[in-house]
CSV table of C-alpha atoms in Angstrom, one decimal:
chain,number,residue,atom,x,y,z
A,1,MET,CA,-139.3,6.3,115.2
A,2,SER,CA,-137.6,8.8,117.6
A,3,GLU,CA,-134.7,6.5,118.1
A,4,GLU,CA,-134.2,6.0,114.4
A,5,ARG,CA,-134.4,9.8,113.9
A,6,ARG,CA,-131.8,10.4,116.6
A,7,GLN,CA,-129.5,7.9,114.9
A,8,HIS,CA,-130.0,9.8,111.7
A,9,VAL,CA,-129.0,13.0,113.5
A,10,LEU,CA,-126.0,11.3,115.0
A,11,ARG,CA,-124.9,10.0,111.6
A,12,ALA,CA,-125.3,13.5,110.1
A,13,ILE,CA,-123.2,15.0,113.0
A,14,VAL,CA,-120.4,12.5,112.4
A,15,GLN,CA,-120.4,13.0,108.7
A,16,ASP,CA,-120.3,16.8,109.0
A,17,TYR,CA,-117.7,16.9,111.7
A,18,VAL,CA,-115.4,14.5,109.8
A,19,ALA,CA,-115.8,16.7,106.7
A,20,THR,CA,-115.4,20.1,108.3
A,21,SER,CA,-113.7,19.5,111.7
A,22,GLU,CA,-116.1,22.2,113.0
A,23,PRO,CA,-118.6,21.6,115.8
A,24,VAL,CA,-122.0,20.9,114.2
A,25,GLY,CA,-125.1,22.9,115.2
A,26,SER,CA,-128.8,22.2,114.6
A,27,LYS,CA,-129.1,24.9,111.9
A,28,ALA,CA,-126.2,23.4,110.0
A,29,LEU,CA,-127.8,20.0,110.2
A,30,LEU,CA,-131.1,21.3,108.8
A,31,ASP,CA,-129.3,23.2,106.0
A,32,ARG,CA,-127.2,20.2,104.9
A,33,HIS,CA,-129.5,17.2,105.5
A,34,ARG,CA,-133.1,16.4,104.8
A,35,LEU,CA,-134.1,15.6,108.3
A,36,GLY,CA,-137.8,16.4,107.7
A,37,VAL,CA,-138.3,17.8,111.2
A,38,SER,CA,-138.2,21.2,112.9
A,39,ALA,CA,-135.2,22.9,114.4
A,40,ALA,CA,-136.7,22.4,117.9
A,41,THR,CA,-136.9,18.6,117.3
A,42,VAL,CA,-133.3,18.5,116.1
A,43,ARG,CA,-132.2,20.4,119.2
A,44,ASN,CA,-134.1,18.0,121.4
A,45,ASP,CA,-132.6,15.0,119.7
A,46,MET,CA,-129.1,16.5,120.1
A,47,ALA,CA,-129.8,17.0,123.8
A,48,VAL,CA,-130.8,13.3,124.2
A,49,LEU,CA,-127.6,12.2,122.3
A,50,GLU,CA,-125.6,14.4,124.6
A,51,GLU,CA,-127.2,12.8,127.6
A,52,GLU,CA,-126.3,9.4,126.2
A,53,GLY,CA,-122.7,10.4,125.9
A,54,LEU,CA,-122.7,10.2,122.1
A,55,ILE,CA,-122.0,13.8,121.4
A,56,THR,CA,-120.5,16.6,123.4
A,57,ALA,CA,-120.0,20.4,123.3
A,58,PRO,CA,-116.3,21.3,123.0
A,59,HIS,CA,-117.0,24.8,124.3
A,60,THR,CA,-120.0,27.0,125.0
A,61,SER,CA,-121.2,27.3,121.4
A,62,ALA,CA,-124.3,25.5,120.1
A,63,GLY,CA,-122.2,23.1,118.1
A,64,ARG,CA,-121.6,19.5,119.0
A,65,VAL,CA,-118.9,16.9,118.1
A,66,PRO,CA,-119.0,13.1,118.4
A,67,THR,CA,-117.5,11.3,121.3
A,68,ASP,CA,-115.7,8.0,121.1
A,69,ALA,CA,-119.0,6.3,122.0
A,70,GLY,CA,-120.7,8.3,119.2
A,71,TYR,CA,-118.2,7.2,116.6
A,72,ARG,CA,-118.7,3.6,117.9
A,73,ALA,CA,-122.4,3.8,117.5
A,74,PHE,CA,-122.0,5.2,114.0
A,75,VAL,CA,-119.6,2.4,112.9
A,76,ASP,CA,-121.7,-0.3,114.5
A,77,ARG,CA,-124.8,0.9,112.5
A,78,LEU,CA,-123.0,0.9,109.2
A,79,ASN,CA,-125.3,-1.5,107.3
A,80,GLU,CA,-122.6,-2.0,104.6
A,81,ILE,CA,-119.2,-0.7,103.7
A,82,LYS,CA,-119.4,1.3,100.4
A,83,PRO,CA,-117.2,-0.6,98.0
A,84,MET,CA,-114.4,1.1,96.1
A,85,SER,CA,-115.2,2.1,92.5
A,86,ARG,CA,-114.2,-0.3,89.7
A,87,ALA,CA,-111.5,2.2,88.6
A,88,GLU,CA,-110.1,2.3,92.1
A,89,ARG,CA,-110.1,-1.4,92.5
A,90,ALA,CA,-108.3,-1.8,89.1
A,91,ALA,CA,-105.7,0.7,90.1
A,92,VAL,CA,-105.1,-1.0,93.5
A,93,GLN,CA,-104.8,-4.4,91.8
A,94,THR,CA,-102.4,-3.2,89.1
A,95,PHE,CA,-100.2,-1.4,91.5
A,96,LEU,CA,-99.8,-4.3,93.9
A,97,ALA,CA,-99.4,-6.8,91.1
A,98,GLN,CA,-96.2,-5.0,89.9
A,99,ALA,CA,-94.4,-6.0,93.1
A,100,VAL,CA,-91.3,-8.1,92.5
A,101,ASP,CA,-91.0,-9.8,95.9
A,102,LEU,CA,-92.5,-9.9,99.4
A,103,ASP,CA,-90.6,-6.8,100.6
A,104,ASP,CA,-91.9,-4.9,97.6
A,105,VAL,CA,-95.5,-6.1,98.2
A,106,VAL,CA,-95.3,-4.9,101.8
A,107,ASP,CA,-93.8,-1.5,100.8
A,108,ARG,CA,-96.3,-1.0,98.0
A,109,THR,CA,-99.2,-2.0,100.3
A,110,VAL,CA,-98.4,0.5,103.1
A,111,ARG,CA,-97.8,3.3,100.6
A,112,LEU,CA,-101.0,2.5,98.9
A,113,MET,CA,-103.1,2.4,102.1
A,114,SER,CA,-101.6,5.6,103.3
A,115,SER,CA,-102.4,7.3,100.0
A,116,LEU,CA,-106.0,6.0,99.8
A,117,THR,CA,-106.9,7.0,103.4
A,118,ASN,CA,-104.5,9.9,104.2
A,119,GLN,CA,-103.6,8.1,107.4
A,120,VAL,CA,-100.7,6.2,108.8
A,121,ALA,CA,-100.6,2.7,107.3
A,122,VAL,CA,-99.3,-0.3,109.2
A,123,MET,CA,-98.6,-3.9,107.9
A,124,GLN,CA,-97.3,-6.9,109.6
A,125,TYR,CA,-95.0,-9.2,107.6
A,126,PRO,CA,-96.7,-12.5,107.0
A,127,SER,CA,-95.8,-15.2,109.6
A,128,LEU,CA,-93.2,-17.8,108.7
A,129,ASN,CA,-94.8,-20.4,110.9
A,130,PRO,CA,-97.3,-21.8,108.4
A,131,ALA,CA,-95.0,-21.2,105.4
A,132,THR,CA,-93.3,-24.0,103.6
A,133,ILE,CA,-90.1,-24.0,101.5
A,134,ARG,CA,-91.0,-23.8,97.9
A,135,HIS,CA,-87.5,-23.8,96.3
A,136,THR,CA,-83.9,-23.1,96.9
A,137,GLU,CA,-81.4,-21.8,94.4
A,138,LEU,CA,-77.6,-21.3,94.3
A,139,VAL,CA,-76.2,-18.7,91.9
A,140,SER,CA,-72.5,-18.1,91.4
A,141,LEU,CA,-71.6,-14.5,91.3
A,142,ASP,CA,-67.9,-14.1,90.7
A,143,GLY,CA,-64.9,-16.1,91.7
A,144,ASP,CA,-65.4,-17.4,95.2
A,145,ARG,CA,-68.8,-15.9,96.0
A,146,LEU,CA,-72.3,-17.2,95.4
A,147,MET,CA,-75.9,-16.2,96.3
A,148,ALA,CA,-78.1,-18.6,98.2
A,149,VAL,CA,-81.8,-18.0,97.7
A,150,VAL,CA,-84.7,-19.5,99.7
A,151,ILE,CA,-88.2,-19.0,98.3
A,152,LEU,CA,-91.1,-19.7,100.7
A,153,SER,CA,-94.7,-20.5,100.0
A,154,ASN,CA,-96.0,-17.1,101.4
A,155,GLY,CA,-94.0,-15.2,98.8
A,156,ARG,CA,-91.0,-14.4,101.0
A,157,VAL,CA,-87.6,-14.6,99.4
A,158,GLU,CA,-84.5,-14.8,101.6
A,159,GLN,CA,-81.1,-14.1,100.0
A,160,ARG,CA,-77.6,-14.5,101.4
A,161,ILE,CA,-74.1,-14.1,99.9
A,162,VAL,CA,-71.7,-17.0,100.7
A,163,GLN,CA,-67.9,-16.5,100.6
A,164,VAL,CA,-66.1,-19.8,99.9
A,165,ASP,CA,-62.4,-20.6,99.5
A,166,VAL,CA,-62.7,-22.2,96.1
A,167,ASP,CA,-63.1,-21.0,92.5
A,168,LEU,CA,-66.7,-21.5,91.5
A,169,VAL,CA,-66.3,-20.6,87.9
A,170,THR,CA,-65.0,-24.0,86.7
A,171,GLU,CA,-67.4,-26.5,85.3
A,172,ALA,CA,-66.7,-28.9,88.1
A,173,ARG,CA,-67.6,-26.3,90.7
A,174,GLN,CA,-70.7,-25.4,88.7
A,175,GLN,CA,-71.7,-29.0,88.7
A,176,LEU,CA,-71.2,-29.1,92.5
A,177,LEU,CA,-73.6,-26.2,92.9
A,178,ARG,CA,-76.2,-27.9,90.8
A,179,THR,CA,-75.8,-31.1,92.7
A,180,LEU,CA,-76.0,-29.3,96.0
A,181,ARG,CA,-79.0,-27.3,95.0
A,182,ASP,CA,-80.8,-30.5,93.9
A,183,ARG,CA,-79.9,-32.3,97.1
A,184,VAL,CA,-81.2,-29.4,99.2
A,185,ASN,CA,-84.5,-29.2,97.3
A,186,GLU,CA,-85.0,-32.9,97.6
A,187,ALA,CA,-84.5,-32.7,101.3
A,188,VAL,CA,-86.5,-29.5,102.2
A,189,ALA,CA,-89.0,-28.7,99.4
A,190,GLY,CA,-92.4,-28.7,101.0
A,191,ALA,CA,-91.1,-28.6,104.5
A,192,THR,CA,-91.8,-25.8,107.0
A,193,TRP,CA,-88.9,-23.5,107.8
A,194,SER,CA,-88.4,-25.2,111.2
A,195,GLU,CA,-88.3,-28.6,109.5
A,196,GLY,CA,-86.0,-27.3,106.9
A,197,ILE,CA,-83.5,-26.2,109.5
A,198,ARG,CA,-83.5,-29.7,111.0
A,199,LEU,CA,-83.2,-31.5,107.7
A,200,LEU,CA,-80.4,-29.4,106.1
A,201,PRO,CA,-77.4,-30.8,107.9
A,202,ALA,CA,-78.1,-34.3,106.6
A,203,VAL,CA,-77.6,-33.0,103.0
A,204,ILE,CA,-73.8,-32.6,103.6
A,205,ASP,CA,-73.5,-36.4,104.0
A,206,ARG,CA,-74.8,-36.8,100.5
A,207,ILE,CA,-72.0,-34.7,99.0
A,208,ALA,CA,-68.6,-36.1,98.0
A,209,PRO,CA,-66.1,-35.9,100.9
A,210,GLU,CA,-63.8,-33.5,99.0
A,211,HIS,CA,-66.6,-31.0,98.6
A,212,ARG,CA,-68.2,-31.2,102.0
A,213,GLU,CA,-66.4,-28.2,103.4
A,214,THR,CA,-67.8,-26.0,100.7
A,215,ALA,CA,-71.2,-27.6,101.0
A,216,GLY,CA,-71.1,-27.0,104.8
A,217,LEU,CA,-70.6,-23.3,104.3
A,218,VAL,CA,-73.6,-23.1,101.9
A,219,ILE,CA,-75.8,-25.2,104.2
A,220,ALA,CA,-75.0,-23.0,107.2
A,221,VAL,CA,-76.0,-19.9,105.3
A,222,LEU,CA,-79.3,-21.5,104.1
A,223,ALA,CA,-80.1,-22.5,107.7
A,224,ASP,CA,-79.3,-19.0,108.9
A,225,ALA,CA,-81.7,-17.6,106.3
A,226,LEU,CA,-84.5,-19.8,107.6
A,227,ALA,CA,-83.6,-19.2,111.2
A,228,GLN,CA,-84.1,-15.5,111.0
A,229,GLN,CA,-87.8,-15.2,111.5
A,230,ARG,CA,-88.9,-11.9,110.2
A,231,GLU,CA,-92.6,-12.3,111.2
A,232,GLU,CA,-91.9,-9.9,114.1
A,233,ARG,CA,-91.7,-7.0,111.7
A,234,VAL,CA,-94.0,-4.3,110.7
A,235,ALA,CA,-93.8,-1.7,107.9
A,236,LEU,CA,-95.1,1.9,108.2
A,237,ALA,CA,-95.9,4.6,105.8
A,238,GLY,CA,-97.6,8.0,106.0
A,239,THR,CA,-96.5,9.1,109.4
A,240,ALA,CA,-96.4,12.7,108.1
A,241,HIS,CA,-100.2,12.6,107.8
A,242,LEU,CA,-100.3,13.0,111.6
A,243,ALA,CA,-98.7,16.4,111.3
A,244,ARG,CA,-101.7,17.5,109.4
A,245,SER,CA,-104.0,16.3,112.1
A,246,VAL,CA,-102.4,17.8,115.2
A,247,SER,CA,-105.6,19.6,116.2
A,248,ASP,CA,-107.5,16.3,116.3
A,249,PHE,CA,-105.5,14.9,119.1
A,250,PRO,CA,-106.6,15.9,122.7
A,251,MET,CA,-103.1,16.9,123.9
A,252,THR,CA,-100.3,16.1,121.5
A,253,ILE,CA,-99.3,13.6,118.9
A,254,GLY,CA,-96.2,12.7,120.9
A,255,PRO,CA,-97.7,9.6,122.5
A,256,VAL,CA,-99.0,8.4,119.1
A,257,LEU,CA,-95.6,8.8,117.5
A,258,GLU,CA,-93.9,7.0,120.5
A,259,ALA,CA,-96.4,4.1,120.1
A,260,LEU,CA,-95.6,3.8,116.4
A,261,GLU,CA,-92.0,3.4,117.2
A,262,GLU,CA,-92.8,0.3,119.3
A,263,HIS,CA,-93.2,-2.4,116.7
A,264,VAL,CA,-93.9,-5.0,119.4
A,265,VAL,CA,-96.8,-2.9,120.6
A,266,LEU,CA,-98.2,-2.6,117.0
A,267,LEU,CA,-97.8,-6.3,116.4
A,268,ARG,CA,-99.7,-7.1,119.7
A,269,LEU,CA,-102.4,-4.6,118.7
A,270,LEU,CA,-102.9,-6.1,115.2
A,271,GLY,CA,-103.0,-9.5,116.7
A,272,GLN,CA,-105.7,-8.5,119.2
A,273,MET,CA,-107.8,-6.9,116.5
A,274,SER,CA,-107.4,-10.0,114.3
A,275,GLN,CA,-108.9,-12.1,117.0
A,276,THR,CA,-111.7,-9.6,117.4
A,277,SER,CA,-112.6,-9.7,113.7
A,278,SER,CA,-112.4,-13.5,113.6
A,279,ALA,CA,-114.7,-13.8,116.6
A,280,SER,CA,-117.2,-11.4,115.1
A,281,GLY,CA,-117.0,-12.8,111.6
A,282,ASP,CA,-116.3,-9.3,110.2
A,283,SER,CA,-113.3,-8.9,107.9
A,284,VAL,CA,-112.6,-5.4,109.3
A,285,ALA,CA,-112.0,-4.5,112.9
A,286,VAL,CA,-112.2,-0.9,114.3
A,287,ARG,CA,-110.9,0.4,117.6
A,288,ILE,CA,-111.8,3.9,118.5
A,289,GLY,CA,-110.1,6.2,121.0
A,290,ALA,CA,-110.3,4.8,124.6
A,291,GLU,CA,-111.0,1.3,123.2
A,292,ASN,CA,-107.3,1.0,122.4
A,293,THR,CA,-105.4,-0.9,125.0
A,294,VAL,CA,-102.2,1.1,124.1
A,295,ASP,CA,-102.0,4.2,126.2
A,296,GLY,CA,-100.4,6.3,123.5
A,297,LEU,CA,-103.2,5.4,121.0
A,298,ARG,CA,-106.2,6.3,123.3
A,299,GLY,CA,-106.7,9.5,121.2
A,300,ALA,CA,-106.5,7.6,117.9
A,301,SER,CA,-108.5,5.1,115.9
A,302,VAL,CA,-107.2,2.0,114.2
A,303,VAL,CA,-108.9,0.2,111.3
A,304,SER,CA,-107.4,-3.2,110.5
A,305,SER,CA,-108.0,-6.5,108.6
A,306,THR,CA,-106.2,-9.8,108.3
A,307,TYR,CA,-104.7,-11.0,105.0
A,308,GLY,CA,-103.2,-14.2,103.6
A,309,ALA,CA,-104.6,-17.7,103.2
A,310,ASP,CA,-104.2,-18.4,106.9
A,311,SER,CA,-105.2,-14.9,108.1
A,312,THR,CA,-102.5,-14.7,110.7
A,313,ALA,CA,-101.0,-11.4,109.7
A,314,GLY,CA,-102.7,-8.0,109.9
A,315,LEU,CA,-102.6,-4.6,108.1
A,316,GLY,CA,-104.5,-1.4,108.6
A,317,VAL,CA,-104.4,2.3,109.2
A,318,LEU,CA,-104.1,4.6,112.2
A,319,GLY,CA,-105.3,8.1,112.6
A,320,PRO,CA,-107.4,10.6,114.6
A,321,THR,CA,-110.9,9.5,115.8
A,322,ARG,CA,-112.2,12.1,113.3
A,323,MET,CA,-111.9,9.7,110.5
A,324,ASP,CA,-113.9,8.8,107.4
A,325,TYR,CA,-114.7,5.4,108.7
A,326,PRO,CA,-116.8,4.0,105.7
A,327,SER,CA,-114.1,4.9,103.1
A,328,THR,CA,-111.2,3.8,105.4
A,329,MET,CA,-112.9,0.5,106.1
A,330,ALA,CA,-113.5,-0.1,102.4
A,331,ALA,CA,-109.9,0.7,101.5
A,332,VAL,CA,-108.4,-1.6,104.2
A,333,ARG,CA,-110.7,-4.4,103.3
A,334,ALA,CA,-110.0,-4.1,99.5
A,335,VAL,CA,-106.3,-3.9,99.9
A,336,ALA,CA,-106.2,-6.9,102.3
A,337,ARG,CA,-108.1,-8.9,99.7
A,338,TYR,CA,-105.8,-8.0,96.9
A,339,VAL,CA,-102.7,-8.7,98.9
A,340,SER,CA,-104.0,-12.1,99.8
A,341,GLU,CA,-104.6,-12.9,96.1
A,342,ILE,CA,-101.2,-11.7,95.1
A,343,LEU,CA,-99.4,-13.7,97.8
A,344,ASP,CA,-101.4,-16.8,97.0
A,345,GLN,CA,-100.1,-16.6,93.4
A,346,ARG,CA,-96.5,-16.5,94.4
C-alpha cells in the first residue's frame, strides 16, 4: 500500500511540475490532489522518493522536481495512453489527407506534430529499400523539354526535367514518348528501385534505332531519379518551441540545436528507438534525458514511433524532460497511424 501511495505522490509531482514548472511541495500536493493522507505522510513519502533518486530539490526550498529516473518511473507506469478526442482525430486525418504528394505528407506531418505537442517534430522520409516502382510517366512541356515522373509504392514521387535536341510537339514525337513510357512501365513496374536501375538500360534496345539517342537521355534521367536515395533525410518543424523552454535545459539549448542540425545523428536515434519499440511490442518509444546516447540531447526527451506498412521509418517529437508525456505519446501514436494509412492508399 505504501509503495502504491508513493507512486501516486510521484505521479502528482510530475503532473504538477509539468503544468507549473515550479518545484512541488507537500502542501501543494494536498491542496491539488486527493491523497487521503496527512501532510506528514506526504513528506515522508517524498523523502523516500528522494532517497530512491526519483525526485530532487533544485534548491533549499521545500519543493521537489522529478529526476530523469522519476520521469521514467512515471512513463513506465502509464497503464494506458489517453486517446485523442474524436474531434482531434478527425482534424488530424483531414489535414493529412489533403497532402498532394510525399513531400507534402512529410511537411504536414511535422507541422501537425509540432502544433499538437508544442515541441520540435522530427520525421524520417520513408525508406526506398522496400519500395517498388508503381508507374512512370513522360510529359512533354514545351518544344524540346519533357518531365519524367517516377511514382513509387510508398507514395514518393520523383520528377526530373529532360532537355532533348528534338522537337517533342509533333505527333511522331508524342507517339515516341507514349511508346517509351509503355516500354519503361513494362520493364520496371513492380520492381524495386535497385532492380529498376538495372532493368532500364535494356529498354533502349526496344526503341527504333533513329530514336535511341532521345530514349537514352530519358532513360538516364529516370535512372538518376531512382539512384538518388532520399531515405537519409529528415524533416523538422517547431524548433522555435525550444526558445520558450530555455529554462528547462540544465545549461543551454545550444547542444540541442547542434544535435538537431546533424540529420545523420537524428536518423540513427530514430532507428535505435524503432528497434526498442519493436523489441518491447510498444508502438511508442520514449527516451528521457541521460537515456539518450547523443550527448547534445542528454537534457532532452524524445518520443517516437514507426510508421508505414514495413515500419522502417520513424517520426516523433523532441523537447525538455518537463514534458506532458501522456498527451505527447498519444499525439505521436495517432499521427503515425494516420500517416501509415495515407501512404498505404497512395
